[in-house]
Amino acid sequence: MSIPIFGQKDEALTYSSRYGVYAVISDSDLKQILLVQAPNGAWFLPGGEIEEGEDHQTALARELLEELGVTAEIGNYYGQADEYFYSSHRDKHFYNPAYIYEVVSFAKKHEPLEDFNQIAWFPVEEALEKLKRGSHKWGITQWKALHK
């Protein structure tokens, strides 16, 4: 299976690699998806950059504690979706391989460590519309295909 690619790669630009791991978290009825809104107003799946020395599972566990204050049981791995984008916040172009997983259960441990994000549940189709990144939308479509 080929890796889906979102955004346009401009050969004249230099891209910084930013490897990320993200989670599709639904409610128990599979009707809503949890999204995180960054301070710039953009909505994303929970997750983020994989730091040096981390594997996918370790990075996702850390990100979910930081952003949501939860520990989680990780389920299906949906795959990798690559994205090319410009971050006006960082004034950089990024190549962002996104590794997407499903969270099958989670438990609140404490308040989110990152207090600058907003967290909200959305009906699945609304979540798809709100997401900024094509790779994150792709993750939800993979989740939907498994939960028909």
Short mmCIF file of C-alpha atoms in Angstrom, two decimals:
data_model
loop_
_atom_site.label_atom_id
_atom_site.label_comp_id
_atom_site.label_asym_id
_atom_site.label_seq_id
_atom_site.Cartn_x
_atom_site.Cartn_y
_atom_site.Cartn_z
CA MET A 1 0.00 0.00 0.00
CA SER A 2 1.40 3.39 -0.94
CA ILE A 3 1.69 6.20 1.56
CA PRO A 4 -0.84 8.99 0.96
CA ILE A 5 0.71 12.43 0.51
CA PHE A 6 -0.99 15.73 1.36
CA GLY A 7 0.17 19.19 0.38
CA GLN A 8 2.47 20.02 -2.49
CA LYS A 9 6.22 19.55 -2.28
CA ASP A 10 8.03 22.47 -3.86
CA GLU A 11 11.48 21.29 -4.99
CA ALA A 12 12.80 24.85 -4.62
CA LEU A 13 12.10 24.86 -0.85
CA THR A 14 13.92 23.30 2.07
CA TYR A 15 11.73 21.28 4.42
CA SER A 16 12.39 20.46 8.05
CA SER A 17 11.35 16.92 8.95
CA ARG A 18 8.85 16.67 11.79
CA TYR A 19 7.82 13.09 12.52
CA GLY A 20 4.54 12.93 14.42
CA VAL A 21 2.25 10.38 16.01
CA TYR A 22 -1.48 11.05 16.40
CA ALA A 23 -4.55 9.38 17.87
CA VAL A 24 -8.12 8.97 16.73
CA ILE A 25 -10.12 8.99 19.98
CA SER A 26 -13.85 8.37 19.78
CA ASP A 27 -16.57 8.24 22.38
CA SER A 28 -17.92 4.81 23.35
CA ASP A 29 -20.82 5.13 20.87
CA LEU A 30 -18.40 5.88 17.99
CA LYS A 31 -20.37 9.06 17.26
CA GLN A 32 -17.84 11.74 18.25
CA ILE A 33 -14.11 12.36 17.83
CA LEU A 34 -11.89 14.28 20.25
CA LEU A 35 -9.90 17.14 18.73
CA VAL A 36 -7.34 19.59 20.08
CA GLN A 37 -7.37 23.26 19.06
CA ALA A 38 -3.99 24.99 19.01
CA PRO A 39 -3.68 28.64 20.10
CA ASN A 40 -3.76 29.68 16.40
CA GLY A 41 -7.31 28.29 16.10
CA ALA A 42 -6.43 25.22 14.02
CA TRP A 43 -7.88 21.82 14.99
CA PHE A 44 -5.78 18.64 15.08
CA LEU A 45 -5.93 15.06 16.26
CA PRO A 46 -4.30 14.68 19.69
CA GLY A 47 -0.60 13.88 19.41
CA GLY A 48 2.52 15.55 18.19
CA GLU A 49 6.19 15.33 17.43
CA ILE A 50 8.18 12.20 18.16
CA GLU A 51 11.18 13.24 20.23
CA GLU A 52 14.66 11.77 19.90
CA GLY A 53 14.88 8.28 21.41
CA GLU A 54 11.09 7.74 21.43
CA ASP A 55 9.19 5.06 19.56
CA HIS A 56 5.61 5.65 18.40
CA GLN A 57 4.01 4.21 21.55
CA THR A 58 6.18 6.22 23.96
CA ALA A 59 5.69 9.46 22.03
CA LEU A 60 1.93 9.01 21.81
CA ALA A 61 1.65 8.18 25.52
CA ARG A 62 3.64 11.35 26.38
CA GLU A 63 1.62 13.54 24.02
CA LEU A 64 -1.72 12.28 25.37
CA LEU A 65 -0.60 13.02 28.94
CA GLU A 66 0.61 16.50 27.94
CA GLU A 67 -2.36 17.51 25.81
CA LEU A 68 -5.24 15.66 27.46
CA GLY A 69 -4.00 14.48 30.86
CA VAL A 70 -4.90 10.87 30.03
CA THR A 71 -3.29 7.47 29.80
CA ALA A 72 -4.57 5.35 26.95
CA GLU A 73 -4.77 1.86 25.54
CA ILE A 74 -3.55 2.07 21.95
CA GLY A 75 -5.39 -0.05 19.39
CA ASN A 76 -5.17 -0.23 15.62
CA TYR A 77 -2.35 1.35 13.68
CA TYR A 78 -3.89 2.95 10.60
CA GLY A 79 -0.65 3.76 8.88
CA GLN A 80 1.48 6.64 7.73
CA ALA A 81 0.32 9.69 5.82
CA ASP A 82 2.87 12.29 4.73
CA GLU A 83 2.20 15.99 4.59
CA TYR A 84 4.05 19.05 3.26
CA PHE A 85 3.04 22.35 4.81
CA TYR A 86 4.17 25.81 5.83
CA SER A 87 3.89 26.84 9.47
CA SER A 88 3.40 30.58 9.79
CA HIS A 89 3.79 30.18 13.58
CA ARG A 90 7.32 28.76 13.11
CA ASP A 91 7.98 30.45 9.73
CA LYS A 92 9.17 27.11 8.32
CA HIS A 93 8.24 24.55 5.73
CA PHE A 94 7.75 21.05 7.10
CA TYR A 95 7.74 17.51 5.83
CA ASN A 96 5.50 15.74 8.36
CA PRO A 97 5.16 11.96 8.24
CA ALA A 98 2.14 11.31 10.48
CA TYR A 99 1.68 7.90 12.11
CA ILE A 100 -1.97 7.42 13.04
CA TYR A 101 -3.29 5.12 15.78
CA GLU A 102 -6.64 4.43 17.39
CA VAL A 103 -7.15 4.82 21.13
CA VAL A 104 -9.54 2.12 22.37
CA SER A 105 -9.81 3.35 25.96
CA PHE A 106 -8.40 6.11 28.14
CA ALA A 107 -8.38 7.24 31.75
CA LYS A 108 -7.99 10.75 33.13
CA LYS A 109 -4.81 11.05 35.24
CA HIS A 110 -4.58 14.81 35.74
CA GLU A 111 -5.34 18.09 34.06
CA PRO A 112 -3.55 18.62 30.72
CA LEU A 113 0.03 19.82 31.16
CA GLU A 114 -0.38 22.08 28.12
CA ASP A 115 -2.94 24.64 29.23
CA PHE A 116 -2.89 26.65 25.99
CA ASN A 117 -4.93 24.18 23.89
CA GLN A 118 -8.70 23.76 23.73
CA ILE A 119 -10.13 20.23 23.77
CA ALA A 120 -13.56 19.38 22.32
CA TRP A 121 -15.68 16.49 21.05
CA PHE A 122 -17.27 16.75 17.61
CA PRO A 123 -19.60 14.53 15.57
CA VAL A 124 -17.40 12.52 13.19
CA GLU A 125 -18.30 14.45 10.03
CA GLU A 126 -17.86 17.82 11.76
CA ALA A 127 -14.47 16.68 13.09
CA LEU A 128 -13.43 15.86 9.53
CA GLU A 129 -14.45 19.35 8.38
CA LYS A 130 -12.64 21.10 11.24
CA LEU A 131 -9.28 19.34 10.91
CA LYS A 132 -6.52 21.41 9.36
CA ARG A 133 -4.22 18.60 8.17
CA GLY A 134 -5.11 16.25 5.35
CA SER A 135 -3.14 13.48 7.06
CA HIS A 136 -5.37 13.80 10.15
CA LYS A 137 -8.51 13.68 7.99
CA TRP A 138 -7.08 10.56 6.35
CA GLY A 139 -6.67 9.01 9.83
CA ILE A 140 -10.37 9.53 10.57
CA THR A 141 -11.37 8.04 7.21
CA GLN A 142 -9.30 4.95 8.10
CA TRP A 143 -11.04 4.81 11.50
CA LYS A 144 -14.46 5.18 9.84
CA ALA A 145 -13.75 2.31 7.40
CA LEU A 146 -13.02 0.00 10.35
CA HIS A 147 -16.10 1.06 12.33
CA LYS A 148 -18.84 0.93 9.67
#
